[in-house]
């Protein structure tokens, strides 16, 4: 009887010890998980593209080379995009002569290209979600190349407008798809690479006037004497296409874009199953709580920023000549200063983006925009203020657009649809604000309307950015609390299903059954 009681008490004590040990083990695991969870984490959409532990160093190196090759191909494509957009300005007179029209009669080609650009941005945002990005960009560049090469053959204004609209569609797809591909390739490390993309675009815009002045094609008085029959036929055929040598700059740019398209097709063909595997292994990005509100505010932010940039670059020459009475050479110098400082600081932003957060670059740029536009508005007739303010304004506008895309990627995923909305906002600002400024300058004289618009847009953007930042921070804190609670529940369930815990529960059940068996003879006694 006493021996049975001792066995019963010993089993009960062992059961209490096991319960306490199990509770302590589960508590320790939850505490360790909390410590690991409270460590700072950085969300990266490129996390899934990082090499796994079992992957060889050769595979990891190949993945790194592919990412750098993607950046190089995107930079070259954006170089062609900048040349394709900016070549119309230096050759606008020859375009009108080629279709036997005046300049005022074909001004609607800009509206056609802008409408196509907006439609292409929306189309690209939808296609980039369901197509391979390399194939999509390659096809869009082929369409751009065909349109550019066909422009010298257009002898009717309607046909020219159709080709311009098609080129706008393809360029909109390229703009949206290129930004999304850069974000998907580099994740949170995209800052310098995004700046490099848009620096290439600015460099292409600067190269376009130079290309337009190069002597392409055979001269009008080219002699065919002493040449073979094939050479004579080729020269006559080329001369029959167009008499304007500047039109051949479109063919040169089109061939350049076509060669770049072959690079994207090659990358698409060389891709293996690793791309789909990386996509399936990558962690799903968490959408911010105020995602729609952030994207909507950024839409208006880019609307005002890009509109002010294009309006200033388009009207600064006219403003300095008509309002300030400067000579043509000096007005051209001011215009060149704006775009030169713009392109140079986009190149500098590649280095700055590696050391500063996108939000810091945006804040500094907005402060400089407000300061320069304020001085230009207060002292519109001072030449020193004009030169210094124009240079500072162009430099401060350089890094805003690429930094804005990199900034929003830190708080909410930038999908194809999101990028399409942002690009459409920029395209609409580019189309609306310059037209509005030109209308007002024709109705109101004697006022520096260009400087007033620059100041108004800078203040508007400076108000929008803090509002976007507050929404983004609120979304991140709210999402982090929900994620922590969900992770805590999952970790508790996972800890309960660990083999040690299951083994402990099995031993407890065995001890309980032993106690019941021992207790039965005791009651009989």
PDB file of N, CA and C in Angstrom, residues 360-450:
ATOM      1  N   UNK A 360      15.398  61.670 -48.774  1.00  0.00           N
ATOM      2  CA  UNK A 360      16.334  62.771 -48.523  1.00  0.00           C
ATOM      3  C   UNK A 360      16.626  63.547 -49.799  1.00  0.00           C
ATOM      4  N   UNK A 361      16.835  62.831 -50.903  1.00  0.00           N
ATOM      5  CA  UNK A 361      17.087  63.502 -52.178  1.00  0.00           C
ATOM      6  C   UNK A 361      15.884  64.328 -52.624  1.00  0.00           C
ATOM      7  N   UNK A 362      14.670  63.789 -52.421  1.00  0.00           N
ATOM      8  CA  UNK A 362      13.468  64.525 -52.817  1.00  0.00           C
ATOM      9  C   UNK A 362      13.319  65.791 -51.982  1.00  0.00           C
ATOM     10  N   UNK A 363      13.530  65.673 -50.675  1.00  0.00           N
ATOM     11  CA  UNK A 363      13.391  66.840 -49.796  1.00  0.00           C
ATOM     12  C   UNK A 363      14.382  67.936 -50.170  1.00  0.00           C
ATOM     13  N   UNK A 364      15.640  67.559 -50.364  1.00  0.00           N
ATOM     14  CA  UNK A 364      16.656  68.547 -50.743  1.00  0.00           C
ATOM     15  C   UNK A 364      16.330  69.179 -52.099  1.00  0.00           C
ATOM     16  N   UNK A 365      15.851  68.370 -53.046  1.00  0.00           N
ATOM     17  CA  UNK A 365      15.509  68.893 -54.371  1.00  0.00           C
ATOM     18  C   UNK A 365      14.346  69.871 -54.302  1.00  0.00           C
ATOM     19  N   UNK A 366      13.337  69.558 -53.491  1.00  0.00           N
ATOM     20  CA  UNK A 366      12.187  70.452 -53.379  1.00  0.00           C
ATOM     21  C   UNK A 366      12.567  71.778 -52.727  1.00  0.00           C
ATOM     22  N   UNK A 367      13.444  71.729 -51.737  1.00  0.00           N
ATOM     23  CA  UNK A 367      13.900  72.976 -51.105  1.00  0.00           C
ATOM     24  C   UNK A 367      14.624  73.856 -52.123  1.00  0.00           C
ATOM     25  N   UNK A 368      15.492  73.245 -52.933  1.00  0.00           N
ATOM     26  CA  UNK A 368      16.213  74.018 -53.951  1.00  0.00           C
ATOM     27  C   UNK A 368      15.270  74.531 -55.037  1.00  0.00           C
ATOM     28  N   UNK A 369      14.259  73.734 -55.391  1.00  0.00           N
ATOM     29  CA  UNK A 369      13.275  74.183 -56.386  1.00  0.00           C
ATOM     30  C   UNK A 369      12.514  75.409 -55.891  1.00  0.00           C
ATOM     31  N   UNK A 370      12.077  75.356 -54.644  1.00  0.00           N
ATOM     32  CA  UNK A 370      11.333  76.491 -54.085  1.00  0.00           C
ATOM     33  C   UNK A 370      12.209  77.735 -53.998  1.00  0.00           C
ATOM     34  N   UNK A 371      13.461  77.561 -53.567  1.00  0.00           N
ATOM     35  CA  UNK A 371      14.352  78.716 -53.425  1.00  0.00           C
ATOM     36  C   UNK A 371      14.661  79.352 -54.780  1.00  0.00           C
ATOM     37  N   UNK A 372      15.014  78.530 -55.766  1.00  0.00           N
ATOM     38  CA  UNK A 372      15.376  79.080 -57.078  1.00  0.00           C
ATOM     39  C   UNK A 372      14.184  79.725 -57.770  1.00  0.00           C
ATOM     40  N   UNK A 373      13.018  79.068 -57.739  1.00  0.00           N
ATOM     41  CA  UNK A 373      11.837  79.643 -58.391  1.00  0.00           C
ATOM     42  C   UNK A 373      11.354  80.905 -57.670  1.00  0.00           C
ATOM     43  N   UNK A 374      11.559  80.971 -56.350  1.00  0.00           N
ATOM     44  CA  UNK A 374      11.185  82.179 -55.612  1.00  0.00           C
ATOM     45  C   UNK A 374      12.042  83.367 -56.040  1.00  0.00           C
ATOM     46  N   UNK A 375      13.356  83.174 -56.140  1.00  0.00           N
ATOM     47  CA  UNK A 375      14.230  84.266 -56.571  1.00  0.00           C
ATOM     48  C   UNK A 375      13.956  84.656 -58.025  1.00  0.00           C
ATOM     49  N   UNK A 376      13.649  83.674 -58.874  1.00  0.00           N
ATOM     50  CA  UNK A 376      13.323  83.992 -60.266  1.00  0.00           C
ATOM     51  C   UNK A 376      12.023  84.780 -60.376  1.00  0.00           C
ATOM     52  N   UNK A 377      11.088  84.529 -59.465  1.00  0.00           N
ATOM     53  CA  UNK A 377       9.820  85.270 -59.476  1.00  0.00           C
ATOM     54  C   UNK A 377       9.979  86.671 -58.910  1.00  0.00           C
ATOM     55  N   UNK A 378      10.850  86.823 -57.907  1.00  0.00           N
ATOM     56  CA  UNK A 378      11.034  88.140 -57.294  1.00  0.00           C
ATOM     57  C   UNK A 378      11.912  89.057 -58.137  1.00  0.00           C
ATOM     58  N   UNK A 379      12.893  88.488 -58.842  1.00  0.00           N
ATOM     59  CA  UNK A 379      13.822  89.299 -59.646  1.00  0.00           C
ATOM     60  C   UNK A 379      13.844  88.774 -61.087  1.00  0.00           C
ATOM     61  N   UNK A 380      12.742  88.912 -61.812  1.00  0.00           N
ATOM     62  CA  UNK A 380      12.673  88.319 -63.156  1.00  0.00           C
ATOM     63  C   UNK A 380      13.488  89.055 -64.210  1.00  0.00           C
ATOM     64  N   UNK A 381      13.930  90.295 -63.944  1.00  0.00           N
ATOM     65  CA  UNK A 381      14.644  91.090 -64.939  1.00  0.00           C
ATOM     66  C   UNK A 381      16.144  91.135 -64.709  1.00  0.00           C
ATOM     67  N   UNK A 382      16.644  90.490 -63.664  1.00  0.00           N
ATOM     68  CA  UNK A 382      18.072  90.493 -63.367  1.00  0.00           C
ATOM     69  C   UNK A 382      18.740  89.310 -64.082  1.00  0.00           C
ATOM     70  N   UNK A 383      19.748  89.627 -64.876  1.00  0.00           N
ATOM     71  CA  UNK A 383      20.399  88.572 -65.654  1.00  0.00           C
ATOM     72  C   UNK A 383      21.160  87.600 -64.763  1.00  0.00           C
ATOM     73  N   UNK A 384      21.824  88.118 -63.730  1.00  0.00           N
ATOM     74  CA  UNK A 384      22.573  87.228 -62.841  1.00  0.00           C
ATOM     75  C   UNK A 384      21.639  86.247 -62.143  1.00  0.00           C
ATOM     76  N   UNK A 385      20.490  86.747 -61.689  1.00  0.00           N
ATOM     77  CA  UNK A 385      19.508  85.868 -61.051  1.00  0.00           C
ATOM     78  C   UNK A 385      18.963  84.863 -62.059  1.00  0.00           C
ATOM     79  N   UNK A 386      18.775  85.304 -63.309  1.00  0.00           N
ATOM     80  CA  UNK A 386      18.267  84.398 -64.343  1.00  0.00           C
ATOM     81  C   UNK A 386      19.226  83.242 -64.583  1.00  0.00           C
ATOM     82  N   UNK A 387      20.505  83.551 -64.730  1.00  0.00           N
ATOM     83  CA  UNK A 387      21.477  82.490 -64.996  1.00  0.00           C
ATOM     84  C   UNK A 387      21.643  81.567 -63.785  1.00  0.00           C
ATOM     85  N   UNK A 388      21.822  82.155 -62.608  1.00  0.00           N
ATOM     86  CA  UNK A 388      22.011  81.332 -61.408  1.00  0.00           C
ATOM     87  C   UNK A 388      20.748  80.549 -61.064  1.00  0.00           C
ATOM     88  N   UNK A 389      19.603  81.215 -61.138  1.00  0.00           N
ATOM     89  CA  UNK A 389      18.354  80.540 -60.810  1.00  0.00           C
ATOM     90  C   UNK A 389      18.009  79.441 -61.786  1.00  0.00           C
ATOM     91  N   UNK A 390      18.265  79.654 -63.080  1.00  0.00           N
ATOM     92  CA  UNK A 390      17.981  78.618 -64.078  1.00  0.00           C
ATOM     93  C   UNK A 390      18.871  77.402 -63.876  1.00  0.00           C
ATOM     94  N   UNK A 391      20.158  77.646 -63.610  1.00  0.00           N
ATOM     95  CA  UNK A 391      21.053  76.517 -63.358  1.00  0.00           C
ATOM     96  C   UNK A 391      20.662  75.726 -62.124  1.00  0.00           C
ATOM     97  N   UNK A 392      20.318  76.435 -61.031  1.00  0.00           N
ATOM     98  CA  UNK A 392      19.909  75.754 -59.803  1.00  0.00           C
ATOM     99  C   UNK A 392      18.573  75.039 -59.985  1.00  0.00           C
ATOM    100  N   UNK A 393      17.665  75.651 -60.716  1.00  0.00           N
ATOM    101  CA  UNK A 393      16.355  75.035 -60.935  1.00  0.00           C
ATOM    102  C   UNK A 393      16.482  73.751 -61.760  1.00  0.00           C
ATOM    103  N   UNK A 394      17.300  73.786 -62.805  1.00  0.00           N
ATOM    104  CA  UNK A 394      17.512  72.578 -63.597  1.00  0.00           C
ATOM    105  C   UNK A 394      18.197  71.481 -62.804  1.00  0.00           C
ATOM    106  N   UNK A 395      19.174  71.859 -61.972  1.00  0.00           N
ATOM    107  CA  UNK A 395      19.868  70.857 -61.162  1.00  0.00           C
ATOM    108  C   UNK A 395      18.947  70.238 -60.118  1.00  0.00           C
ATOM    109  N   UNK A 396      18.095  71.054 -59.500  1.00  0.00           N
ATOM    110  CA  UNK A 396      17.215  70.539 -58.446  1.00  0.00           C
ATOM    111  C   UNK A 396      16.069  69.706 -59.000  1.00  0.00           C
ATOM    112  N   UNK A 397      15.739  69.861 -60.278  1.00  0.00           N
ATOM    113  CA  UNK A 397      14.668  69.065 -60.875  1.00  0.00           C
ATOM    114  C   UNK A 397      15.148  67.694 -61.329  1.00  0.00           C
ATOM    115  N   UNK A 398      16.454  67.461 -61.350  1.00  0.00           N
ATOM    116  CA  UNK A 398      17.003  66.286 -62.024  1.00  0.00           C
ATOM    117  C   UNK A 398      16.637  64.973 -61.340  1.00  0.00           C
ATOM    118  N   UNK A 399      16.735  64.912 -60.011  1.00  0.00           N
ATOM    119  CA  UNK A 399      16.638  63.636 -59.312  1.00  0.00           C
ATOM    120  C   UNK A 399      15.251  63.331 -58.773  1.00  0.00           C
ATOM    121  N   UNK A 400      14.267  64.184 -59.009  1.00  0.00           N
ATOM    122  CA  UNK A 400      12.965  64.021 -58.351  1.00  0.00           C
ATOM    123  C   UNK A 400      12.208  62.813 -58.885  1.00  0.00           C
ATOM    124  N   UNK A 401      12.093  62.678 -60.200  1.00  0.00           N
ATOM    125  CA  UNK A 401      11.271  61.599 -60.766  1.00  0.00           C
ATOM    126  C   UNK A 401      11.812  60.208 -60.430  1.00  0.00           C
ATOM    127  N   UNK A 402      13.086  59.892 -60.711  1.00  0.00           N
ATOM    128  CA  UNK A 402      13.573  58.556 -60.336  1.00  0.00           C
ATOM    129  C   UNK A 402      13.583  58.322 -58.830  1.00  0.00           C
ATOM    130  N   UNK A 403      13.863  59.370 -58.046  1.00  0.00           N
ATOM    131  CA  UNK A 403      13.834  59.206 -56.588  1.00  0.00           C
ATOM    132  C   UNK A 403      12.422  58.959 -56.088  1.00  0.00           C
ATOM    133  N   UNK A 404      11.425  59.560 -56.745  1.00  0.00           N
ATOM    134  CA  UNK A 404      10.039  59.326 -56.344  1.00  0.00           C
ATOM    135  C   UNK A 404       9.623  57.883 -56.533  1.00  0.00           C
ATOM    136  N   UNK A 405      10.020  57.272 -57.642  1.00  0.00           N
ATOM    137  CA  UNK A 405       9.688  55.862 -57.873  1.00  0.00           C
ATOM    138  C   UNK A 405      10.415  54.974 -56.868  1.00  0.00           C
ATOM    139  N   UNK A 406      11.692  55.271 -56.602  1.00  0.00           N
ATOM    140  CA  UNK A 406      12.436  54.482 -55.609  1.00  0.00           C
ATOM    141  C   UNK A 406      11.862  54.669 -54.212  1.00  0.00           C
ATOM    142  N   UNK A 407      11.391  55.869 -53.900  1.00  0.00           N
ATOM    143  CA  UNK A 407      10.850  56.138 -52.565  1.00  0.00           C
ATOM    144  C   UNK A 407       9.571  55.357 -52.312  1.00  0.00           C
ATOM    145  N   UNK A 408       8.634  55.369 -53.243  1.00  0.00           N
ATOM    146  CA  UNK A 408       7.359  54.690 -53.019  1.00  0.00           C
ATOM    147  C   UNK A 408       7.553  53.183 -52.965  1.00  0.00           C
ATOM    148  N   UNK A 409       8.602  52.658 -53.599  1.00  0.00           N
ATOM    149  CA  UNK A 409       8.867  51.219 -53.556  1.00  0.00           C
ATOM    150  C   UNK A 409       9.239  50.766 -52.149  1.00  0.00           C
ATOM    151  N   UNK A 410       9.731  51.669 -51.300  1.00  0.00           N
ATOM    152  CA  UNK A 410      10.084  51.305 -49.933  1.00  0.00           C
ATOM    153  C   UNK A 410       8.866  51.025 -49.068  1.00  0.00           C
ATOM    154  N   UNK A 411       7.720  51.534 -49.442  1.00  0.00           N
ATOM    155  CA  UNK A 411       6.536  51.443 -48.591  1.00  0.00           C
ATOM    156  C   UNK A 411       5.429  50.586 -49.183  1.00  0.00           C
ATOM    157  N   UNK A 412       5.360  50.463 -50.488  1.00  0.00           N
ATOM    158  CA  UNK A 412       4.306  49.673 -51.123  1.00  0.00           C
ATOM    159  C   UNK A 412       4.836  49.170 -52.456  1.00  0.00           C
ATOM    160  N   UNK A 413       4.433  47.980 -52.883  1.00  0.00           N
ATOM    161  CA  UNK A 413       4.974  47.432 -54.129  1.00  0.00           C
ATOM    162  C   UNK A 413       4.546  48.240 -55.346  1.00  0.00           C
ATOM    163  N   UNK A 414       5.483  48.465 -56.247  1.00  0.00           N
ATOM    164  CA  UNK A 414       5.208  49.169 -57.500  1.00  0.00           C
ATOM    165  C   UNK A 414       5.016  48.119 -58.588  1.00  0.00           C
ATOM    166  N   UNK A 415       3.763  47.754 -58.836  1.00  0.00           N
ATOM    167  CA  UNK A 415       3.432  46.796 -59.877  1.00  0.00           C
ATOM    168  C   UNK A 415       3.338  47.509 -61.225  1.00  0.00           C
ATOM    169  N   UNK A 416       2.992  46.738 -62.246  1.00  0.00           N
ATOM    170  CA  UNK A 416       2.828  47.347 -63.557  1.00  0.00           C
ATOM    171  C   UNK A 416       1.724  48.378 -63.589  1.00  0.00           C
ATOM    172  N   UNK A 417       0.608  48.090 -62.906  1.00  0.00           N
ATOM    173  CA  UNK A 417      -0.497  49.045 -62.882  1.00  0.00           C
ATOM    174  C   UNK A 417      -0.108  50.324 -62.136  1.00  0.00           C
ATOM    175  N   UNK A 418       0.633  50.165 -61.032  1.00  0.00           N
ATOM    176  CA  UNK A 418       1.072  51.342 -60.279  1.00  0.00           C
ATOM    177  C   UNK A 418       2.013  52.204 -61.106  1.00  0.00           C
ATOM    178  N   UNK A 419       2.983  51.563 -61.756  1.00  0.00           N
ATOM    179  CA  UNK A 419       3.911  52.322 -62.593  1.00  0.00           C
ATOM    180  C   UNK A 419       3.188  53.010 -63.745  1.00  0.00           C
ATOM    181  N   UNK A 420       2.166  52.351 -64.294  1.00  0.00           N
ATOM    182  CA  UNK A 420       1.403  52.965 -65.384  1.00  0.00           C
ATOM    183  C   UNK A 420       0.703  54.234 -64.918  1.00  0.00           C
ATOM    184  N   UNK A 421       0.136  54.200 -63.709  1.00  0.00           N
ATOM    185  CA  UNK A 421      -0.538  55.392 -63.175  1.00  0.00           C
ATOM    186  C   UNK A 421       0.454  56.537 -63.011  1.00  0.00           C
ATOM    187  N   UNK A 422       1.645  56.234 -62.512  1.00  0.00           N
ATOM    188  CA  UNK A 422       2.644  57.287 -62.301  1.00  0.00           C
ATOM    189  C   UNK A 422       3.135  57.868 -63.626  1.00  0.00           C
ATOM    190  N   UNK A 423       3.377  57.004 -64.609  1.00  0.00           N
ATOM    191  CA  UNK A 423       3.843  57.488 -65.911  1.00  0.00           C
ATOM    192  C   UNK A 423       2.755  58.298 -66.612  1.00  0.00           C
ATOM    193  N   UNK A 424       1.496  57.880 -66.466  1.00  0.00           N
ATOM    194  CA  UNK A 424       0.389  58.638 -67.059  1.00  0.00           C
ATOM    195  C   UNK A 424       0.283  60.018 -66.414  1.00  0.00           C
ATOM    196  N   UNK A 425       0.471  60.092 -65.097  1.00  0.00           N
ATOM    197  CA  UNK A 425       0.459  61.391 -64.433  1.00  0.00           C
ATOM    198  C   UNK A 425       1.534  62.314 -64.973  1.00  0.00           C
ATOM    199  N   UNK A 426       2.739  61.762 -65.180  1.00  0.00           N
ATOM    200  CA  UNK A 426       3.817  62.576 -65.746  1.00  0.00           C
ATOM    201  C   UNK A 426       3.498  63.004 -67.175  1.00  0.00           C
ATOM    202  N   UNK A 427       2.941  62.088 -67.979  1.00  0.00           N
ATOM    203  CA  UNK A 427       2.622  62.418 -69.370  1.00  0.00           C
ATOM    204  C   UNK A 427       1.521  63.472 -69.465  1.00  0.00           C
ATOM    205  N   UNK A 428       0.528  63.379 -68.581  1.00  0.00           N
ATOM    206  CA  UNK A 428      -0.544  64.379 -68.601  1.00  0.00           C
ATOM    207  C   UNK A 428      -0.034  65.751 -68.166  1.00  0.00           C
ATOM    208  N   UNK A 429       0.858  65.780 -67.177  1.00  0.00           N
ATOM    209  CA  UNK A 429       1.454  67.056 -66.797  1.00  0.00           C
ATOM    210  C   UNK A 429       2.277  67.656 -67.916  1.00  0.00           C
ATOM    211  N   UNK A 430       3.015  66.799 -68.637  1.00  0.00           N
ATOM    212  CA  UNK A 430       3.804  67.256 -69.780  1.00  0.00           C
ATOM    213  C   UNK A 430       2.922  67.813 -70.892  1.00  0.00           C
ATOM    214  N   UNK A 431       1.696  67.309 -70.990  1.00  0.00           N
ATOM    215  CA  UNK A 431       0.798  67.740 -72.061  1.00  0.00           C
ATOM    216  C   UNK A 431      -0.043  68.949 -71.656  1.00  0.00           C
ATOM    217  N   UNK A 432      -0.442  69.043 -70.382  1.00  0.00           N
ATOM    218  CA  UNK A 432      -1.405  70.067 -69.968  1.00  0.00           C
ATOM    219  C   UNK A 432      -0.718  71.374 -69.579  1.00  0.00           C
ATOM    220  N   UNK A 433       0.273  71.314 -68.698  1.00  0.00           N
ATOM    221  CA  UNK A 433       0.849  72.546 -68.152  1.00  0.00           C
ATOM    222  C   UNK A 433       1.547  73.419 -69.199  1.00  0.00           C
ATOM    223  N   UNK A 434       2.333  72.864 -70.137  1.00  0.00           N
ATOM    224  CA  UNK A 434       2.890  73.751 -71.168  1.00  0.00           C
ATOM    225  C   UNK A 434       1.826  74.417 -72.037  1.00  0.00           C
ATOM    226  N   UNK A 435       0.755  73.671 -72.362  1.00  0.00           N
ATOM    227  CA  UNK A 435      -0.326  74.268 -73.157  1.00  0.00           C
ATOM    228  C   UNK A 435      -1.008  75.383 -72.371  1.00  0.00           C
ATOM    229  N   UNK A 436      -1.251  75.145 -71.084  1.00  0.00           N
ATOM    230  CA  UNK A 436      -1.868  76.173 -70.249  1.00  0.00           C
ATOM    231  C   UNK A 436      -0.984  77.409 -70.148  1.00  0.00           C
ATOM    232  N   UNK A 437       0.317  77.198 -69.986  1.00  0.00           N
ATOM    233  CA  UNK A 437       1.232  78.334 -69.898  1.00  0.00           C
ATOM    234  C   UNK A 437       1.265  79.119 -71.206  1.00  0.00           C
ATOM    235  N   UNK A 438       1.311  78.414 -72.332  1.00  0.00           N
ATOM    236  CA  UNK A 438       1.301  79.108 -73.614  1.00  0.00           C
ATOM    237  C   UNK A 438       0.031  79.909 -73.835  1.00  0.00           C
ATOM    238  N   UNK A 439      -1.100  79.367 -73.390  1.00  0.00           N
ATOM    239  CA  UNK A 439      -2.368  80.094 -73.513  1.00  0.00           C
ATOM    240  C   UNK A 439      -2.353  81.365 -72.668  1.00  0.00           C
ATOM    241  N   UNK A 440      -1.858  81.264 -71.441  1.00  0.00           N
ATOM    242  CA  UNK A 440      -1.830  82.429 -70.559  1.00  0.00           C
ATOM    243  C   UNK A 440      -0.825  83.475 -71.033  1.00  0.00           C
ATOM    244  N   UNK A 441       0.306  83.037 -71.565  1.00  0.00           N
ATOM    245  CA  UNK A 441       1.301  83.993 -72.055  1.00  0.00           C
ATOM    246  C   UNK A 441       0.782  84.759 -73.272  1.00  0.00           C
ATOM    247  N   UNK A 442      -0.113  84.147 -74.043  1.00  0.00           N
ATOM    248  CA  UNK A 442      -0.713  84.853 -75.164  1.00  0.00           C
ATOM    249  C   UNK A 442      -1.783  85.839 -74.747  1.00  0.00           C
ATOM    250  N   UNK A 443      -2.382  85.631 -73.579  1.00  0.00           N
ATOM    251  CA  UNK A 443      -3.447  86.518 -73.099  1.00  0.00           C
ATOM    252  C   UNK A 443      -2.940  87.585 -72.131  1.00  0.00           C
ATOM    253  N   UNK A 444      -1.938  87.261 -71.322  1.00  0.00           N
ATOM    254  CA  UNK A 444      -1.439  88.184 -70.294  1.00  0.00           C
ATOM    255  C   UNK A 444       0.002  88.544 -70.640  1.00  0.00           C
ATOM    256  N   UNK A 445       0.278  89.792 -70.798  1.00  0.00           N
ATOM    257  CA  UNK A 445       1.619  90.261 -71.144  1.00  0.00           C
ATOM    258  C   UNK A 445       2.187  91.085 -69.991  1.00  0.00           C
ATOM    259  N   UNK A 446       3.516  91.142 -69.955  1.00  0.00           N
ATOM    260  CA  UNK A 446       4.175  91.954 -68.943  1.00  0.00           C
ATOM    261  C   UNK A 446       4.331  91.289 -67.600  1.00  0.00           C
ATOM    262  N   UNK A 447       4.044  89.996 -67.495  1.00  0.00           N
ATOM    263  CA  UNK A 447       4.167  89.274 -66.233  1.00  0.00           C
ATOM    264  C   UNK A 447       5.047  88.033 -66.439  1.00  0.00           C
ATOM    265  N   UNK A 448       5.929  87.732 -65.467  1.00  0.00           N
ATOM    266  CA  UNK A 448       6.779  86.530 -65.588  1.00  0.00           C
ATOM    267  C   UNK A 448       5.990  85.255 -65.253  1.00  0.00           C
ATOM    268  N   UNK A 449       5.052  84.904 -66.122  1.00  0.00           N
ATOM    269  CA  UNK A 449       4.174  83.762 -65.851  1.00  0.00           C
ATOM    270  C   UNK A 449       4.950  82.454 -65.762  1.00  0.00           C
ATOM    271  N   UNK A 450       6.032  82.344 -66.509  1.00  0.00           N
ATOM    272  CA  UNK A 450       6.840  81.127 -66.453  1.00  0.00           C
ATOM    273  C   UNK A 450       7.397  80.912 -65.055  1.00  0.00           C
TER     274      UNK A 450
END
